[in-house]
Short mmCIF file of C-alpha atoms and ligand atoms in Angstrom, two decimals:
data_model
loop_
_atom_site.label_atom_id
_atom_site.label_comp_id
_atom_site.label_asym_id
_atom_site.label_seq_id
_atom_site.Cartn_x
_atom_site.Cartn_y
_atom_site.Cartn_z
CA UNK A 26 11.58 -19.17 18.48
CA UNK A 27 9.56 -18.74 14.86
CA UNK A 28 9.18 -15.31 14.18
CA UNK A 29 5.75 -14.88 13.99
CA UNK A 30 5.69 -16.20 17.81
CA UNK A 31 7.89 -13.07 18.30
CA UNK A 32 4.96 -10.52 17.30
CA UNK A 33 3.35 -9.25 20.16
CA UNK A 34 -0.71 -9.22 19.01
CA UNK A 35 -1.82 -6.61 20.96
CA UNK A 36 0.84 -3.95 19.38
CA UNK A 37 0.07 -4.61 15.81
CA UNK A 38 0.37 -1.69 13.80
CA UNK A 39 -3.02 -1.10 12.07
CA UNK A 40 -2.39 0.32 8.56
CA UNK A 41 1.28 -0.98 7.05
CA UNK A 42 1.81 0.35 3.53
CA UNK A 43 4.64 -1.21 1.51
CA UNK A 44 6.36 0.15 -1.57
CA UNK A 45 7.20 -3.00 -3.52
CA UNK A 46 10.33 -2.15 -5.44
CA UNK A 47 13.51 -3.78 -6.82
CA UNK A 48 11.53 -6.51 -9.93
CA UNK A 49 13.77 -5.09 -12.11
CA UNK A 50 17.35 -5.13 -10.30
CA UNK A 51 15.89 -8.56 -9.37
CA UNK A 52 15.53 -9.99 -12.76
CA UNK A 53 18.18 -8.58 -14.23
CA UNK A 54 20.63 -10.27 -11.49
CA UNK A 55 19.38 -13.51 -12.74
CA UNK A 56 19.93 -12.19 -16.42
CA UNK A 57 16.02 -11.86 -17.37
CA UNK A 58 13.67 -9.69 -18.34
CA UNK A 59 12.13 -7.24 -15.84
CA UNK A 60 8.83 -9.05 -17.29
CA UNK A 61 10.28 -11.76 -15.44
CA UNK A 62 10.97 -10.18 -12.12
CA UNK A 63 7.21 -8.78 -11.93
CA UNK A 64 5.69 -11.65 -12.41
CA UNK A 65 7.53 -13.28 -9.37
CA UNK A 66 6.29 -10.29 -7.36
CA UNK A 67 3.27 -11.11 -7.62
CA UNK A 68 4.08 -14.45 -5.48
CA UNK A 69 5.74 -11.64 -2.82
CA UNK A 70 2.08 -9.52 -2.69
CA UNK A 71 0.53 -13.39 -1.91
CA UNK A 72 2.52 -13.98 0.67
CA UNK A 73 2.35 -10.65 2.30
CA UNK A 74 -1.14 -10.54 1.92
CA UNK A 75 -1.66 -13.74 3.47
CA UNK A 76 0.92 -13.06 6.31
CA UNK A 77 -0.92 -9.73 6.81
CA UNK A 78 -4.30 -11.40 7.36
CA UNK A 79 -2.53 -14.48 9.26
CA UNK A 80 -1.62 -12.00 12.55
CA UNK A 81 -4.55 -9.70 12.19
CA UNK A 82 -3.80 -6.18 10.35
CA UNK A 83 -6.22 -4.64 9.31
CA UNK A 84 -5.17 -2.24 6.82
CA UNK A 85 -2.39 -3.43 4.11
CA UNK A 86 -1.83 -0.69 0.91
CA UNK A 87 0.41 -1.90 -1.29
CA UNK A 88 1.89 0.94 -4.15
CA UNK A 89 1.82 -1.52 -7.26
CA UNK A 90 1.39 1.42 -9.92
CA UNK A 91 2.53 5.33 -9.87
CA UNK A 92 1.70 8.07 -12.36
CA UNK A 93 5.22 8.30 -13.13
CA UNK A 94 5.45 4.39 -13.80
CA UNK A 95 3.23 5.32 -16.76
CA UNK A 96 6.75 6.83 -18.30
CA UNK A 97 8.11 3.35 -18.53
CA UNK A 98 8.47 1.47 -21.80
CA UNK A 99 4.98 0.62 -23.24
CA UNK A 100 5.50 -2.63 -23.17
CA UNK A 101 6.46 -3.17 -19.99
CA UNK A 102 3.21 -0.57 -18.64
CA UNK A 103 0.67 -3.13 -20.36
CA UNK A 104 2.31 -6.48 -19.59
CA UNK A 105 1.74 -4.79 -15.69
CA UNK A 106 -1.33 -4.10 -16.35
CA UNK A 107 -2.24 -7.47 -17.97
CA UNK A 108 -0.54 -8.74 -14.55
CA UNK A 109 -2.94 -6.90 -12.59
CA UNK A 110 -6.08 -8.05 -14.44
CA UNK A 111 -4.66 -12.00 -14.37
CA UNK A 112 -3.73 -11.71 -10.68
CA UNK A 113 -7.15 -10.22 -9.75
CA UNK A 114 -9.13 -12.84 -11.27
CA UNK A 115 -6.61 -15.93 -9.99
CA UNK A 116 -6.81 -14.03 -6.14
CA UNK A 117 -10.40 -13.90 -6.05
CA UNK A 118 -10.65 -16.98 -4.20
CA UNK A 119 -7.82 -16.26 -1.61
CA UNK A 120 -9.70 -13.09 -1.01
CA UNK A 121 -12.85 -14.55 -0.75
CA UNK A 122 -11.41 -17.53 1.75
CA UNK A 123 -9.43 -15.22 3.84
CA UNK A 124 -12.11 -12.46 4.22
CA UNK A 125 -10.05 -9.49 2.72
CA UNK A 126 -12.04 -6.76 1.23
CA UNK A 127 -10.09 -5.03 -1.80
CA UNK A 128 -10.21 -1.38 -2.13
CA UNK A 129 -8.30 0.94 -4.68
CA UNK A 130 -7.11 4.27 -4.15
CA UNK A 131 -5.28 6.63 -7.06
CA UNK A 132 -7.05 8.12 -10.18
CA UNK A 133 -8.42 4.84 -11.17
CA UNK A 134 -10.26 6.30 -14.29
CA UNK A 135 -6.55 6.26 -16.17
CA UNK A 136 -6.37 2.84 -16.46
CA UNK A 137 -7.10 0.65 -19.50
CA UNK A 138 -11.09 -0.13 -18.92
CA UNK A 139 -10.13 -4.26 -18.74
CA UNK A 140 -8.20 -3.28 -16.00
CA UNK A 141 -11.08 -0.94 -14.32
CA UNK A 142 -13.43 -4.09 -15.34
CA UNK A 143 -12.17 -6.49 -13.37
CA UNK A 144 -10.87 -4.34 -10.31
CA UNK A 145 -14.46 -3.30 -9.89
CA UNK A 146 -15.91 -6.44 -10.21
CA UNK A 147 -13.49 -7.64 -7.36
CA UNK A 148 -14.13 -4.30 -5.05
CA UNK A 149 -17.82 -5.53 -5.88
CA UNK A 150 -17.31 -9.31 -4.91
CA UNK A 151 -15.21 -8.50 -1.47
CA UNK A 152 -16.77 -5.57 -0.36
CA UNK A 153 -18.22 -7.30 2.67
CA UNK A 154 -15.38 -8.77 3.79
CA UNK A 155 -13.95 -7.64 7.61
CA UNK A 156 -10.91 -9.25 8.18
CA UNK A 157 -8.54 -7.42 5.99
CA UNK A 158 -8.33 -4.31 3.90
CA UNK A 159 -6.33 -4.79 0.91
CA UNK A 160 -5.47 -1.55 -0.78
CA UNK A 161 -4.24 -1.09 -4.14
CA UNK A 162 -2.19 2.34 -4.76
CA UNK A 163 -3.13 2.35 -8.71
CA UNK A 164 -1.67 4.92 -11.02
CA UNK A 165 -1.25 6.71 -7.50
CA UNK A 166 0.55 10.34 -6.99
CA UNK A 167 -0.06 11.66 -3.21
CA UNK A 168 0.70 15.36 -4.42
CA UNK A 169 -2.08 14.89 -7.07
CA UNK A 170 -4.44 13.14 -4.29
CA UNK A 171 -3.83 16.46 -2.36
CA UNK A 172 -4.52 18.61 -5.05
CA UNK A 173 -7.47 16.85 -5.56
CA UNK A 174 -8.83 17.26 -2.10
CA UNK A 175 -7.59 21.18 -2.00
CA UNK A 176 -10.29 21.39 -4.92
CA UNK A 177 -13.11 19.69 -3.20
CA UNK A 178 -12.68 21.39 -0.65
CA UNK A 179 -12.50 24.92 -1.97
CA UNK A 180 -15.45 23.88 -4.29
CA UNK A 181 -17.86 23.49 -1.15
CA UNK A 182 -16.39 26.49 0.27
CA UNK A 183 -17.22 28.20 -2.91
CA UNK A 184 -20.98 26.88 -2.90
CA UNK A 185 -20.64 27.87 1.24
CA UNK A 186 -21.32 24.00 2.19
CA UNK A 187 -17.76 24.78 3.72
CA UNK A 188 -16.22 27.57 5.52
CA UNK A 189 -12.17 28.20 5.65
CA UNK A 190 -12.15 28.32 9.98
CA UNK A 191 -13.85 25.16 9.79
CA UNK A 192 -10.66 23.26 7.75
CA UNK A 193 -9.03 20.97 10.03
CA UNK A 194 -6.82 18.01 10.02
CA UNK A 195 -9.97 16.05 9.80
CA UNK A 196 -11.47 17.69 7.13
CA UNK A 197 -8.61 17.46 4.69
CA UNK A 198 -8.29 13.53 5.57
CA UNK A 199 -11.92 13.34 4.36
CA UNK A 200 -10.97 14.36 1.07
CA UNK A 201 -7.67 12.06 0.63
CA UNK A 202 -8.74 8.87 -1.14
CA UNK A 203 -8.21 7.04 2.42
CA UNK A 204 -11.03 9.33 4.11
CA UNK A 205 -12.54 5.52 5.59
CA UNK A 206 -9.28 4.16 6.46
CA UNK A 207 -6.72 4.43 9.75
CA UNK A 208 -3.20 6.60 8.96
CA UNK A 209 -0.06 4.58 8.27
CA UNK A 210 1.38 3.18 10.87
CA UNK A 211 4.27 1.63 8.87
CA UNK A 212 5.96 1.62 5.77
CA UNK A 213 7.79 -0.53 4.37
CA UNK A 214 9.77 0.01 1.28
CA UNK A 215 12.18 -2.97 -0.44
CA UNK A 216 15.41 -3.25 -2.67
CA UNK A 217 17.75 -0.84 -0.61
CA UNK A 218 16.28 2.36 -1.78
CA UNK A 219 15.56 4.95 1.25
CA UNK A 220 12.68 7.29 -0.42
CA UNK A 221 9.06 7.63 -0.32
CA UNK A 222 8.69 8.55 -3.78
CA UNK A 223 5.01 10.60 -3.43
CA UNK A 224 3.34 7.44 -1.50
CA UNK A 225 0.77 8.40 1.06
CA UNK A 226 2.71 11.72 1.84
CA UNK A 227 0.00 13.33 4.55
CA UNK A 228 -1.02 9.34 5.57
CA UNK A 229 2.55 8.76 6.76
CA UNK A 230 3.11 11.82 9.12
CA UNK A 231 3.67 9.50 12.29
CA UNK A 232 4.67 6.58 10.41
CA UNK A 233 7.92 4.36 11.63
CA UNK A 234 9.66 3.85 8.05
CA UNK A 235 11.37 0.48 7.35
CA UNK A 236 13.52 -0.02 4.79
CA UNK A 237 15.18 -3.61 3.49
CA UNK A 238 17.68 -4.52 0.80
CA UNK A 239 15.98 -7.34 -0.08
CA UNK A 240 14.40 -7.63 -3.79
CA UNK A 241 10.59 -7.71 -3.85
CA UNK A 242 10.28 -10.98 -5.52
CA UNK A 243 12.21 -12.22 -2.67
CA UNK A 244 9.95 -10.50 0.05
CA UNK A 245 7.79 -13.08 1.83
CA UNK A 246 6.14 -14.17 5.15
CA UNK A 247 9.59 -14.37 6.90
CA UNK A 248 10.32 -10.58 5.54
CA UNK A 249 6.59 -9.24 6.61
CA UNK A 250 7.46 -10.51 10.39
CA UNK A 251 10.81 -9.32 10.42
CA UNK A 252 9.10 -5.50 9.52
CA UNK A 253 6.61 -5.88 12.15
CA UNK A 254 9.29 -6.84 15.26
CA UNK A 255 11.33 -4.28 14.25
CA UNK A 256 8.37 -1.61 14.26
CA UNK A 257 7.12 -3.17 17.55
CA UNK A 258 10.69 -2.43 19.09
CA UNK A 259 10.24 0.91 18.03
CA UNK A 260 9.07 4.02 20.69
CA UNK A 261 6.63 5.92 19.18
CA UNK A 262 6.78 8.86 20.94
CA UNK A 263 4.54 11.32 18.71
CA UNK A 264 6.83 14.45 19.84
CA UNK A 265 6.29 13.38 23.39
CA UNK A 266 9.26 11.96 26.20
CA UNK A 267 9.94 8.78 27.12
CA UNK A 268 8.90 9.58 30.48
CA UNK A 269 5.75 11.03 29.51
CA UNK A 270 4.56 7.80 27.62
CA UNK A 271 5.23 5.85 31.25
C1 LIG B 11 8.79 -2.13 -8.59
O1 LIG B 11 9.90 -2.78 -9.14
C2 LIG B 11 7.54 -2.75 -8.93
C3 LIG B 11 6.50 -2.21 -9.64
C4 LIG B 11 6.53 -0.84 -10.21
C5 LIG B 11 5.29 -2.96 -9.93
C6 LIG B 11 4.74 -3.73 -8.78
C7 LIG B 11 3.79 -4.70 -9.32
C8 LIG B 11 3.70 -6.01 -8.95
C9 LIG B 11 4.49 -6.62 -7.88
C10 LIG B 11 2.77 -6.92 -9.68
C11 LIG B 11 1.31 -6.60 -9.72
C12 LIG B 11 0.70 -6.26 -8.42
C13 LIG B 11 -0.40 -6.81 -7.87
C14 LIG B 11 -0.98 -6.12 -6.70
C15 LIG B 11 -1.00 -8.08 -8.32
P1 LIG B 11 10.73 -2.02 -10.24
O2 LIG B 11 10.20 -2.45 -11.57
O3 LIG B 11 10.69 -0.57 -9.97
O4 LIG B 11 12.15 -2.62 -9.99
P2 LIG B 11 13.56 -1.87 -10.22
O5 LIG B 11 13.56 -0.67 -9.31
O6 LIG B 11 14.55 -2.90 -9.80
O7 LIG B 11 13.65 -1.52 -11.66
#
């Protein structure tokens, strides 16, 4: 049987967040530059993003820049962000034909205003679309996004818009940058590593975490339903029994 027979549709998780990672060990294995190895990820975020909207999820966040990635070379930080501009524009259409919305979420203001340009003017262009949500973790830190939100918050508590008993779990997602969207559901991360390296750190409190050896570039439609069966075999339990879940 294909796998994507094998996915049950009515256990789909909702919000899958993927930390695309290995371009570099990729390249290098084939003796190029890491230049190289990101531009054939960007055929890996296609086909995720298409297998994503094929069986229905409707959230799919995909960590394509850090704050600490600024610390790489500065060559290699613009020719990603050149990447990022030329992707947008070529992927307009598949968004538009596929009905995917595209959202960003990190401090979005740091990037070079090209890049801003045209990741607005997509936002803009998709923002009615239903099917999928594709989110774009852009010079992204969760520790900073919760720092953020602990000063928003104490800001309206200050001006007494807010008081400290009325803080809840629900009030503190309202001020992450995913206040409209679902929590993780899965995570995927590539390349072998086993670490969540400050990605959606409150979002992924009930998350099932899958991890694969494979390279990014290498990452495709096969990959994405492999990640789903095996979170579909998965109990979640949130701290209950088996029994109880019966
Ligand atoms: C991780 O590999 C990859 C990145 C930091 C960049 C991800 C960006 C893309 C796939 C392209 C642009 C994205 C979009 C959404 C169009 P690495 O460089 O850390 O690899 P390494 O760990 O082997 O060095």
């Amino acid at each position: 049987m294909q796998l994507k027979e094998q996915i049950d549709n009515l256990r789909l998780p909702k919000h899958v967040a993927v930390i695309m990672d290995g371009n570099g060990r990729w390249a290098k294995e084939k003796g190029k530059l890491r230049v190289f190895g990101h531009k054939n990820g960007v055929k890996a975020v296609r086909q995720t993003v298409e297998s994503a909207a094929e069986i229905g999820i409707k959230v799919l966040t995909l960590y394509a820049f850090s704050t600490e990635n600024w610390n790489r070379p500065k060559l290699e930080v613009e020719m990603l962000m050149n990447l990022l501009v030329s992707s947008l524009k070529k992927e307009l259409k598949l968004l538009l034909k596929n009905n995917i919305s595209l959202r960003a979420i990190g401090d979005i203001t740091t990037l070079p205003s090209r890049t801003q340009k045209m990741l607005n003017e997509v936002i803009e262009k998709t923002k009615g679309n239903t099917h999928l949500i594709l989110n774009l973790a852009l010079s992204y830190s969760s520790k900073e996004e919760i720092v953020n939100a602990f000063k928003n918050i104490s800001k309206k508590i200050v001006n007494n818009e807010l008081s400290v008993e009325e803080i809840d779990k629900n009030i503190i997602n309202n001020h992450l940058y995913t206040r409209n969207l679902p929590n993780v559901d899965l995570v995927i991360r590539t390349s072998g590593e086993k670490r969540i390296s400050n990605f959606l750190l409150w979002q992924i409190a009930y998350a099932e975490l899958y991890f694969t050896s494979v390279f990014w570039p290498d990452f495709g439609k096969e990959e994405f339903y492999k990640a789903i069966i095996d979170y579909q075999q998965r109990e979640r339990r949130f701290g209950k029994t088996s029994e109880q879940l019966k």
